[in-house]
XYZ file of N, CA, C and O in Angstrom:
728
model
N 12.643 -0.417 1.411
C 13.648 -0.844 0.413
C 12.885 -0.573 -0.809
O 11.439 -1.039 -1.003
N 13.397 0.610 -1.523
C 12.930 0.768 -2.388
C 13.929 0.044 -4.133
O 15.314 0.408 -3.695
N 13.524 -0.475 -4.725
C 14.289 -0.769 -5.581
C 14.145 -0.312 -7.329
O 13.045 -0.617 -7.677
N 14.617 0.116 -8.130
C 14.815 0.695 -9.000
C 15.485 -0.393 -9.871
O 16.883 -0.632 -10.008
N 14.579 -0.785 -10.839
C 15.286 -2.460 -11.996
C 15.567 -1.445 -13.358
O 15.151 -0.453 -13.979
N 16.922 -1.839 -13.568
C 17.347 -1.542 -14.944
C 17.479 -2.422 -16.141
O 17.593 -1.859 -16.941
N 17.290 -3.585 -15.440
C 17.397 -4.535 -16.805
C 16.128 -5.170 -17.130
O 15.338 -5.635 -15.713
N 16.077 -5.901 -18.264
C 14.758 -6.294 -18.289
C 14.366 -7.656 -17.636
O 14.743 -8.622 -17.936
N 13.429 -7.992 -16.736
C 13.174 -8.797 -15.863
C 11.810 -9.124 -15.708
O 11.070 -8.630 -15.918
N 11.662 -10.678 -15.614
C 10.130 -10.925 -15.515
C 9.695 -10.703 -13.852
O 10.458 -10.654 -13.048
N 8.297 -10.538 -13.810
C 7.455 -10.383 -12.796
C 8.244 -11.249 -11.532
O 8.335 -10.846 -10.461
N 8.242 -12.542 -11.866
C 8.483 -13.381 -10.930
C 9.686 -13.440 -10.393
O 10.121 -13.698 -9.134
N 10.581 -12.981 -11.130
C 12.333 -12.747 -10.962
C 12.277 -11.474 -9.829
O 12.956 -11.917 -9.120
N 11.523 -10.622 -10.008
C 11.583 -9.098 -9.621
C 11.505 -9.405 -8.572
O 11.653 -8.979 -7.353
N 9.833 -10.044 -8.343
C 9.717 -10.304 -7.064
C 9.594 -11.391 -5.911
O 9.978 -10.996 -5.264
N 10.781 -12.105 -6.587
C 11.293 -13.165 -5.912
C 12.538 -12.532 -5.071
O 13.066 -12.344 -3.847
N 13.204 -11.657 -5.964
C 14.341 -10.895 -5.125
C 13.837 -9.602 -4.311
O 14.674 -9.745 -2.977
N 12.513 -9.288 -4.694
C 11.858 -8.697 -3.329
C 11.576 -9.501 -2.024
O 12.098 -8.567 -0.969
N 11.016 -10.468 -2.051
C 10.689 -10.940 -1.273
C 11.955 -11.637 -0.622
O 11.814 -12.088 0.720
N 13.049 -12.247 -1.198
C 14.429 -12.433 -0.485
C 14.817 -11.268 0.632
O 14.953 -11.636 1.939
N 14.537 -10.031 0.157
C 14.852 -8.891 1.079
C 14.070 -9.239 2.294
O 14.451 -8.152 3.274
N 12.714 -8.726 1.823
C 11.759 -9.054 2.923
C 12.373 -10.036 4.467
O 12.262 -10.060 5.296
N 12.262 -11.128 3.470
C 12.396 -12.581 4.392
C 13.675 -12.084 5.195
O 13.840 -12.379 6.705
N 14.663 -11.792 4.533
C 16.093 -11.320 5.253
C 16.191 -10.191 6.046
O 16.329 -10.323 7.605
N 15.878 -8.804 5.799
C 15.391 -7.867 6.521
C 14.424 -7.422 7.254
O 15.253 -7.262 8.770
N 13.265 -8.201 7.367
C 12.175 -8.132 8.163
C 11.952 -9.456 9.276
O 11.822 -9.227 10.088
N 12.528 -10.363 8.847
C 12.233 -11.680 9.450
C 14.002 -12.467 10.144
O 13.482 -13.099 10.389
N 14.986 -11.716 9.407
C 15.952 -12.671 9.778
C 16.720 -13.410 9.440
O 16.983 -14.051 10.219
N 15.953 -13.974 7.722
C 16.236 -15.219 7.383
C 16.947 -15.654 6.639
O 16.618 -14.328 5.539
N 17.404 -16.095 6.191
C 18.186 -16.381 4.898
C 17.084 -16.530 3.950
O 16.348 -17.469 3.619
N 17.742 -15.821 2.618
C 16.828 -16.153 1.297
C 16.783 -17.472 1.077
O 15.411 -17.692 0.397
N 17.766 -18.262 1.525
C 18.119 -19.957 0.812
C 16.717 -20.819 1.352
O 16.387 -21.712 0.781
N 16.134 -20.029 2.627
C 15.138 -21.072 3.197
C 13.671 -20.954 2.475
O 13.329 -21.702 3.028
N 13.620 -20.088 1.711
C 12.527 -19.794 0.532
C 12.366 -21.369 -0.136
O 13.343 -21.543 -1.161
N 11.086 -21.562 -0.195
C 11.454 -23.024 -0.901
C 9.958 -22.621 -1.930
O 10.100 -23.837 -3.176
N 8.961 -21.429 -2.159
C 8.219 -21.837 -2.671
C 7.299 -20.145 -2.499
O 7.746 -19.618 -1.359
N 6.993 -19.475 -3.334
C 6.258 -18.398 -3.460
C 5.108 -18.501 -4.284
O 4.926 -19.285 -5.895
N 4.135 -18.449 -3.731
C 2.831 -18.440 -4.601
C 2.218 -17.034 -4.364
O 2.140 -16.383 -3.185
N 1.596 -16.731 -5.517
C 1.017 -15.219 -5.923
C -0.641 -16.042 -6.070
O -1.057 -16.332 -7.178
N -1.689 -14.798 -5.398
C -3.081 -15.203 -5.564
C -3.803 -13.875 -5.603
O -3.497 -13.156 -4.675
N -4.529 -13.557 -6.462
C -5.603 -12.430 -6.647
C -6.135 -12.184 -5.349
O -6.540 -12.987 -4.911
N -6.060 -10.774 -4.609
C -7.061 -10.651 -3.471
C -8.313 -10.435 -4.278
O -8.861 -9.996 -4.716
N -9.386 -10.907 -3.067
C -10.721 -11.197 -3.501
C -11.070 -9.784 -3.700
O -12.212 -9.656 -3.753
N -10.276 -8.804 -2.914
C -10.488 -7.603 -2.445
C -9.988 -6.469 -3.216
O -10.100 -5.400 -3.216
N -9.223 -7.174 -4.358
C -8.698 -5.713 -5.364
C -9.691 -4.756 -5.753
O -11.127 -5.299 -6.050
N -9.140 -3.950 -5.869
C -10.324 -2.698 -6.358
C -9.818 -2.300 -7.684
O -9.285 -2.754 -8.712
N -9.882 -0.917 -7.551
C -8.813 -0.273 -8.616
C -7.598 -1.089 -9.453
O -7.638 -0.708 -10.531
N -6.863 -0.967 -8.418
C -5.689 -1.430 -8.897
C -5.624 -3.195 -8.326
O -6.443 -3.349 -7.440
N -4.764 -3.639 -8.877
C -4.651 -5.278 -8.788
C -4.103 -5.170 -7.313
O -3.019 -4.471 -6.997
N -4.546 -6.245 -6.678
C -3.823 -6.697 -5.325
C -3.612 -8.247 -4.984
O -4.655 -8.975 -5.515
N -2.602 -8.533 -5.050
C -2.132 -9.996 -4.462
C -1.665 -10.122 -3.382
O -1.254 -9.570 -2.882
N -2.199 -11.745 -2.813
C -1.572 -12.173 -1.616
C -0.521 -12.742 -1.701
O -0.547 -13.724 -2.729
N 0.740 -12.697 -1.708
C 1.958 -13.729 -1.853
C 2.014 -14.520 -0.632
O 2.029 -13.862 0.529
N 2.106 -15.871 -0.624
C 2.260 -16.803 0.521
C 3.938 -16.875 0.091
O 4.516 -17.748 -1.160
N 4.974 -16.772 0.939
C 5.961 -17.299 1.106
C 6.387 -18.515 1.874
O 6.191 -18.494 2.879
N 6.504 -19.503 1.438
C 6.887 -20.916 2.212
C 8.250 -20.627 2.433
O 9.368 -20.564 1.912
N 8.547 -21.390 3.720
C 9.924 -21.616 4.312
C 10.258 -23.315 4.158
O 9.452 -24.016 4.622
N 11.818 -23.250 4.496
C 12.235 -24.654 4.827
C 11.760 -25.286 5.846
O 11.342 -26.454 6.181
N 11.631 -24.326 7.351
C 10.895 -24.541 8.524
C 9.457 -24.886 8.442
O 9.007 -24.964 9.231
N 9.011 -25.152 7.062
C 7.457 -25.493 7.422
C 6.658 -24.010 7.372
O 5.447 -24.484 7.820
N 7.336 -23.079 7.807
C 6.224 -21.807 8.166
C 5.877 -20.954 6.928
O 6.502 -21.156 5.850
N 5.345 -20.234 6.969
C 5.227 -19.179 5.664
C 5.339 -17.461 6.266
O 4.962 -17.343 7.507
N 5.572 -16.735 5.220
C 5.340 -15.367 5.664
C 4.526 -15.144 4.341
O 4.297 -15.390 3.073
N 3.433 -13.984 4.593
C 2.576 -13.534 3.898
C 2.325 -12.064 3.701
O 2.467 -11.058 4.602
N 2.647 -11.469 2.472
C 2.693 -10.340 1.868
C 1.464 -9.621 1.026
O 1.294 -10.518 0.290
N 1.430 -8.980 0.917
C 0.424 -7.840 0.443
C 1.147 -7.004 -0.475
O 1.720 -6.333 -0.682
N 0.610 -7.189 -1.886
C 1.273 -6.641 -3.304
C 0.407 -5.775 -4.125
O -0.932 -6.644 -4.211
N 0.227 -4.105 -3.877
C -0.505 -3.539 -4.342
C 0.304 -3.265 -5.542
O 1.119 -2.815 -6.048
N -0.871 -3.838 -6.724
C 0.069 -3.234 -8.528
C -0.411 -1.991 -8.693
O -1.202 -2.095 -9.518
N 0.285 -1.039 -8.501
C -0.091 0.554 -9.153
C 0.064 0.316 -10.594
O -0.218 1.731 -10.948
N 0.976 -0.533 -11.206
C 0.883 -0.344 -12.742
C -0.339 -1.397 -13.585
O -0.557 -1.248 -15.055
N -1.375 -1.884 -12.747
C -2.518 -2.148 -12.920
C -3.873 -1.839 -12.393
O -4.101 -1.611 -11.460
N -4.612 -1.048 -13.386
C -5.731 -0.059 -13.389
C -6.947 -0.399 -14.380
O -6.504 -0.820 -15.471
N -8.154 -0.344 -13.960
C -9.156 -0.204 -15.030
C -8.966 1.063 -15.780
O -9.363 0.657 -17.022
N -9.038 2.147 -15.447
C -8.652 3.070 -16.511
C -7.837 4.586 -15.684
O -8.088 4.084 -14.558
N -7.109 5.095 -16.625
C -6.324 6.344 -15.938
C -7.038 7.498 -15.176
O -8.458 7.269 -15.747
N -6.759 7.607 -14.199
C -7.453 8.508 -13.232
C -6.241 9.839 -13.116
O -4.791 9.546 -13.485
N -6.739 11.154 -12.715
C -5.893 12.392 -12.488
C -4.792 11.572 -11.565
O -5.102 11.172 -10.631
N -3.741 12.440 -12.259
C -2.199 12.431 -10.895
C -2.250 10.852 -10.723
O -1.648 10.729 -9.254
N -1.905 9.997 -11.565
C -1.719 8.896 -11.074
C -0.090 8.934 -10.496
O -0.074 7.809 -9.487
N 0.798 9.102 -11.110
C 2.088 8.836 -10.209
C 1.923 9.672 -8.991
O 2.481 9.044 -8.076
N 1.148 10.903 -8.675
C 1.370 11.269 -7.344
C 0.498 10.534 -6.523
O 0.761 10.495 -5.275
N -0.370 9.707 -6.943
C -1.198 9.069 -5.999
C -0.463 7.605 -5.308
O -0.441 7.470 -4.239
N 0.249 7.338 -7.059
C 1.083 5.555 -5.970
C 2.261 6.659 -4.956
O 2.340 5.771 -4.212
N 2.901 7.569 -5.692
C 3.910 8.273 -4.467
C 3.154 8.724 -3.274
O 4.233 8.534 -2.213
N 2.164 8.964 -3.127
C 1.403 9.488 -2.097
C 1.127 8.110 -0.779
O 1.592 8.136 -0.074
N 0.656 7.323 -1.589
C 0.707 5.994 -0.897
C 1.608 5.387 -0.166
O 1.658 4.385 0.733
N 2.633 5.251 -1.046
C 3.759 4.537 -0.395
C 4.823 5.577 0.871
O 4.969 5.063 1.505
N 4.721 6.877 0.553
C 5.182 7.739 1.804
C 4.511 7.647 2.732
O 5.250 7.410 3.915
N 2.979 7.407 2.689
C 2.258 7.583 3.600
C 2.752 5.919 4.481
O 2.913 6.328 5.715
N 2.672 4.683 3.668
C 3.083 3.880 4.545
C 4.611 3.584 4.940
O 4.989 3.155 6.342
N 5.444 4.045 4.315
C 7.047 4.188 4.620
C 7.001 5.026 5.362
O 8.201 5.094 6.456
N 7.082 6.352 5.229
C 7.320 7.739 6.406
C 6.488 8.109 7.489
O 7.035 8.295 8.196
N 5.115 7.605 6.780
C 4.342 8.570 8.101
C 4.209 7.536 9.472
O 3.677 7.949 9.983
N 3.482 6.029 8.805
C 2.702 5.518 9.674
C 3.869 4.551 10.464
O 3.561 4.198 11.152
N 5.154 4.128 9.671
C 5.721 3.739 10.533
C 6.158 4.266 12.041
O 6.321 5.065 12.096
N 6.181 2.901 12.571
C 6.653 3.285 14.017
C 5.565 4.047 14.809
O 5.968 4.825 16.112
N 4.553 4.347 14.329
C 3.530 5.035 15.214
C 2.741 4.461 16.306
O 1.749 4.897 16.995
N 2.818 3.257 15.973
C 1.698 2.204 17.134
C 0.382 2.169 16.972
O -0.559 1.875 17.303
N 0.070 2.389 15.485
C -1.081 2.589 14.865
C -1.780 0.912 14.564
O -2.933 1.398 14.189
N -1.030 0.108 14.666
C -1.721 -1.215 13.945
C -1.585 -1.024 12.662
O -2.733 -1.725 12.096
N -1.362 -0.314 11.758
C -0.971 -0.447 10.497
C -0.536 -1.645 9.378
O 0.421 -2.264 10.320
N -0.450 -2.046 8.542
C 0.343 -2.618 7.702
C 1.682 -2.259 7.802
O 1.924 -1.329 7.573
N 2.580 -2.982 8.260
C 3.810 -2.746 8.156
C 4.288 -2.585 6.577
O 4.222 -3.773 5.644
N 5.036 -1.676 5.869
C 5.832 -1.319 4.963
C 6.767 -2.068 4.636
O 7.981 -2.615 4.890
N 6.978 -3.163 3.909
C 7.927 -4.067 3.174
C 8.980 -3.667 2.165
O 10.162 -4.142 2.450
N 8.621 -2.512 1.093
C 9.128 -2.030 0.203
C 8.409 -1.624 -0.903
O 6.884 -2.204 -0.745
N 9.032 -1.120 -1.920
C 8.187 -0.731 -3.197
C 9.504 -1.189 -4.213
O 10.371 -1.323 -4.553
N 8.774 -1.139 -5.722
C 9.926 -1.974 -6.866
C 8.818 -0.207 -7.602
O 7.872 -0.523 -7.783
N 9.860 0.415 -8.435
C 9.562 1.516 -9.153
C 10.151 1.018 -10.720
O 11.503 1.637 -10.392
N 9.520 0.878 -11.748
C 10.287 0.363 -12.907
C 9.459 0.868 -14.192
O 8.436 0.029 -14.637
N 9.170 2.130 -14.485
C 8.639 3.156 -15.290
C 8.827 2.579 -16.811
O 7.466 1.771 -17.704
N 10.149 1.838 -16.851
C 10.055 0.769 -18.291
C 8.954 -0.115 -18.513
O 8.698 -0.671 -19.785
N 9.172 -0.975 -17.302
C 8.309 -2.040 -17.668
C 6.669 -1.749 -17.264
O 5.910 -2.689 -16.906
N 6.369 -0.460 -16.528
C 5.107 -0.489 -16.468
C 4.745 -0.846 -14.798
O 3.832 -1.613 -14.226
N 6.263 -1.561 -14.047
C 6.142 -2.008 -12.871
C 5.797 -1.201 -11.555
O 7.294 -0.492 -11.486
N 5.023 -1.402 -10.717
C 4.705 -0.290 -9.861
C 4.249 -1.155 -8.767
O 3.224 -1.093 -8.878
N 5.048 -1.587 -7.745
C 4.429 -2.037 -6.667
C 4.656 -1.634 -5.308
O 5.919 -1.137 -5.110
N 3.689 -1.767 -4.673
C 4.121 -1.554 -3.043
C 3.740 -2.582 -2.504
O 2.454 -3.549 -2.351
N 4.388 -3.249 -1.260
C 4.658 -4.326 -0.434
C 4.621 -4.071 0.804
O 5.138 -3.233 1.323
N 3.096 -4.470 1.287
C 3.119 -4.323 2.483
C 2.786 -5.831 3.524
O 2.680 -7.048 3.212
N 3.041 -5.688 4.774
C 2.649 -6.973 5.880
C 0.922 -7.326 5.478
O 0.268 -6.323 5.064
N 0.899 -8.453 5.314
C -0.513 -8.810 4.827
C -1.509 -8.975 6.382
O -0.738 -9.652 6.894
N -2.415 -8.350 6.169
C -3.455 -8.336 7.226
C -4.596 -8.838 6.768
O -5.501 -8.419 5.558
N -4.895 -10.047 7.491
C -6.501 -11.179 7.555
C -7.658 -9.852 7.656
O -7.276 -9.518 8.530
N -8.415 -9.621 6.747
C -9.733 -8.835 7.297
C -10.237 -8.998 6.222
O -9.971 -9.406 5.101
N -11.608 -8.090 6.175
C -12.492 -7.746 5.259
C -12.506 -6.017 4.998
O -12.747 -5.486 6.161
N -12.321 -5.516 3.922
C -12.291 -4.199 3.757
C -13.875 -3.515 4.674
O -14.765 -3.958 4.616
N -13.414 -2.350 5.071
C -14.972 -1.525 5.540
C -16.405 -1.865 4.433
O -17.396 -1.953 5.288
N -16.036 -1.510 3.499
C -17.326 -1.182 2.252
C -17.918 -2.455 2.388
O -19.023 -2.332 2.307
N -17.450 -3.737 3.051
C -17.972 -4.806 2.683
C -18.747 -5.163 3.866
O -19.176 -6.125 4.113
N -18.635 -4.396 5.234
C -19.150 -4.533 6.509
C -20.532 -3.825 6.520
O -20.640 -3.190 6.355
N -21.499 -4.595 7.404
C -22.830 -4.175 8.188
C -22.291 -2.656 8.617
O -20.730 -2.666 9.397
N -22.721 -1.783 8.743
C -22.390 -0.358 9.386
C -22.041 -0.879 10.533
O -21.438 0.270 11.150
N -22.984 -1.167 11.079
C -22.756 -1.630 13.050
C -21.364 -1.909 13.369
O -21.102 -1.528 14.428
N -20.818 -2.451 11.751
C -19.286 -2.674 12.252
C -18.386 -1.711 12.082
O -17.153 -1.970 12.098
N -18.437 -0.626 11.640
C -17.914 0.391 11.205
C -17.346 1.229 12.443
O -16.396 1.870 12.149
N -18.141 1.038 13.818
C -17.223 1.584 15.029
C -15.639 1.372 15.490
O -14.975 2.394 15.544
N -15.174 0.387 14.862
C -13.559 -0.151 15.252
C -12.945 0.731 13.980
O -12.101 1.206 14.425
N -13.273 0.856 12.894
C -12.496 1.498 11.908
C -12.594 2.938 12.139
O -11.606 3.931 12.683
N -13.705 3.574 12.846
C -14.035 4.966 12.857
C -12.862 5.680 14.082
O -12.216 6.631 14.347
N -12.919 4.348 15.042
C -12.363 4.667 16.205
C -10.282 4.592 15.584
O -9.832 5.608 16.283
N -10.318 3.551 15.134
C -8.948 3.541 14.574
C -8.566 5.343 14.130
O -7.379 5.730 14.096
N -9.506 5.786 13.380
C -9.402 6.603 12.478
C -8.869 7.981 13.004
O -8.343 9.181 13.468
N -10.326 7.915 14.629
C -9.726 9.337 15.638
C -8.008 8.851 16.304
O -7.660 9.904 16.807
N -7.957 7.536 16.507
C -6.764 7.466 17.242
C -5.417 7.873 16.084
O -4.385 8.481 16.892
N -5.373 7.564 14.631
C -4.891 8.434 13.781
C -4.370 9.829 14.111
O -3.603 10.549 13.779
N -5.718 10.280 13.808
C -6.077 12.303 13.874
C -5.670 12.272 15.455
O -4.767 13.866 15.601
N -5.750 11.917 16.578
C -4.827 12.090 17.640
C -3.377 11.801 17.702
O -2.664 12.554 18.166
N -2.701 10.950 16.748
C -1.691 11.011 16.589
C -0.973 11.984 15.639
O 0.517 12.722 16.119
N -1.584 12.112 14.857
C -0.923 13.609 13.911
C -1.319 14.612 14.498
O -0.855 15.913 13.810
N -2.777 15.161 14.816
C -3.369 16.546 14.847
C -2.494 17.364 15.373
O -2.097 18.317 15.156
N -1.496 16.593 16.529
C -0.571 18.144 17.367
C 0.442 18.075 16.765
O 1.110 18.626 17.448
N 0.953 17.350 15.673
C 2.064 17.588 15.320
C 2.316 17.886 14.162
O 2.661 16.793 13.023
N 1.882 18.297 13.444
C 1.246 19.324 11.961
C 2.844 19.157 11.192
O 3.343 18.672 10.064
N 3.590 19.081 11.793
C 5.124 19.158 11.054
C 5.645 17.816 10.736
O 6.762 17.652 9.579
N 5.023 16.712 10.963
C 4.912 15.386 10.475
C 4.433 15.575 9.126
O 4.896 14.400 8.187
N 3.513 16.203 8.843
C 2.679 15.779 7.752
C 2.667 17.526 6.611
O 2.677 16.862 5.535
N 2.785 18.414 7.448
C 2.734 19.736 7.089
C 3.057 20.193 5.521
O 2.410 20.679 4.294
N 4.594 20.039 5.740
C 5.432 20.303 4.222
C 5.828 19.282 3.593
O 7.143 19.202 2.781
N 4.857 18.229 3.901
C 5.258 16.690 2.454
C 4.365 17.170 1.318
O 3.293 17.599 1.094
N 5.525 17.282 0.172
C 4.780 17.758 -0.964
C 3.921 16.759 -1.537
O 3.034 16.799 -2.696
N 3.986 15.350 -1.181
C 3.327 14.396 -1.789
C 1.932 14.476 -1.518
O 1.025 13.362 -1.797
N 1.605 14.739 0.010
C 0.414 14.548 0.505
C -0.815 15.630 -0.243
O -0.094 16.631 -0.251
N -2.129 14.867 -0.072
C -3.002 15.963 -0.590
C -3.246 16.651 0.661
O -3.614 16.423 1.624
N -3.843 18.265 0.114
C -4.192 18.933 1.142
C -5.439 19.293 0.920
O -6.009 19.939 0.067
N -6.696 18.800 2.053
C -8.091 19.148 1.874
C -8.170 20.576 2.934
O -8.498 20.041 3.921
N -7.860 21.527 2.331
C -8.343 22.788 3.074
C -9.604 23.445 2.545
O -10.230 23.142 1.797
N -9.589 24.626 3.492
C -10.591 25.204 2.723
C -10.684 25.772 1.265
O -11.701 25.772 0.594
N -9.533 25.846 0.698
C -9.417 26.248 -0.505
C -9.859 24.959 -1.612
O -10.306 25.144 -2.609
N -8.840 24.055 -1.230
C -9.987 22.508 -1.700
C -11.309 22.231 -1.934
O -12.016 22.186 -2.966
N -11.904 22.605 -0.811
C -13.283 22.488 -0.773
C -14.163 23.318 -1.191
O -15.070 23.165 -2.166
N -13.478 24.568 -1.217
C -13.947 25.555 -1.957
C -13.781 25.614 -3.570
O -14.973 25.362 -4.678
N -12.915 25.002 -4.374
C -12.679 24.959 -5.433
C -13.313 23.295 -6.255
O -13.537 23.243 -7.339
N -13.278 22.810 -5.262
C -14.085 21.321 -5.390
C -15.555 21.623 -5.875
O -16.436 21.368 -6.513
N -16.274 22.440 -4.961
C -17.355 23.100 -4.822
C -17.754 23.538 -6.376
O -18.524 23.394 -6.811
N -17.017 24.667 -6.635
C -16.815 25.433 -7.696
C -17.289 24.615 -9.113
O -17.717 24.498 -10.031
N -16.036 23.653 -9.081
C -16.149 22.902 -10.100
C -17.118 21.958 -10.152
O -17.748 21.697 -11.371
N -18.110 21.577 -9.322
C -19.125 20.513 -9.093
C -20.303 21.459 -9.795
O -20.751 21.154 -10.713
N -20.345 22.773 -9.065
C -21.308 23.505 -9.423
C -21.350 24.056 -11.507
O -21.933 23.714 -12.193
N -20.150 24.146 -11.557
C -19.807 24.281 -13.410
C -20.303 23.054 -14.124
O -20.765 22.608 -15.176
N -19.967 21.930 -13.503
C -20.479 20.398 -13.944
C -21.777 20.056 -13.846
O -22.492 19.376 -15.214
């Protein structure tokens, strides 16, 4: 689900509409069962702000959603639009259905007029690798191995995708030359 917003609405209204769609399409529940929406900043927000959204349901259960806000950042980086489009495409197009146990893509919002660029994913409880002791990096490294095994033999899945960054010999040569110039 990608939502293009044409009229000026509050973040809360846009978020509520997105969550109603997630609850309906992903969980088969009517939007009318939503009794409350709570938004809390993730303690692991980094360059982009990220929030954990708790959607409370009438049956006293809840759905949690991870919202990454590409419109909120400390300072601009090169290729901001390409970076956000790439991350959305990876979750939406490449990782979905691979069996790699990545967070499920729930949707995105693109509203340039309001500076609203959101990625909505399944919330996965955990701690970012950079906060773990080095000995606990083995499981994430194993996951990377499974990912390479999934995509390595099937370059047609990613080779012609214009959104993906190319880290090939030319990339590393240019990066090294730029580092030397600096």
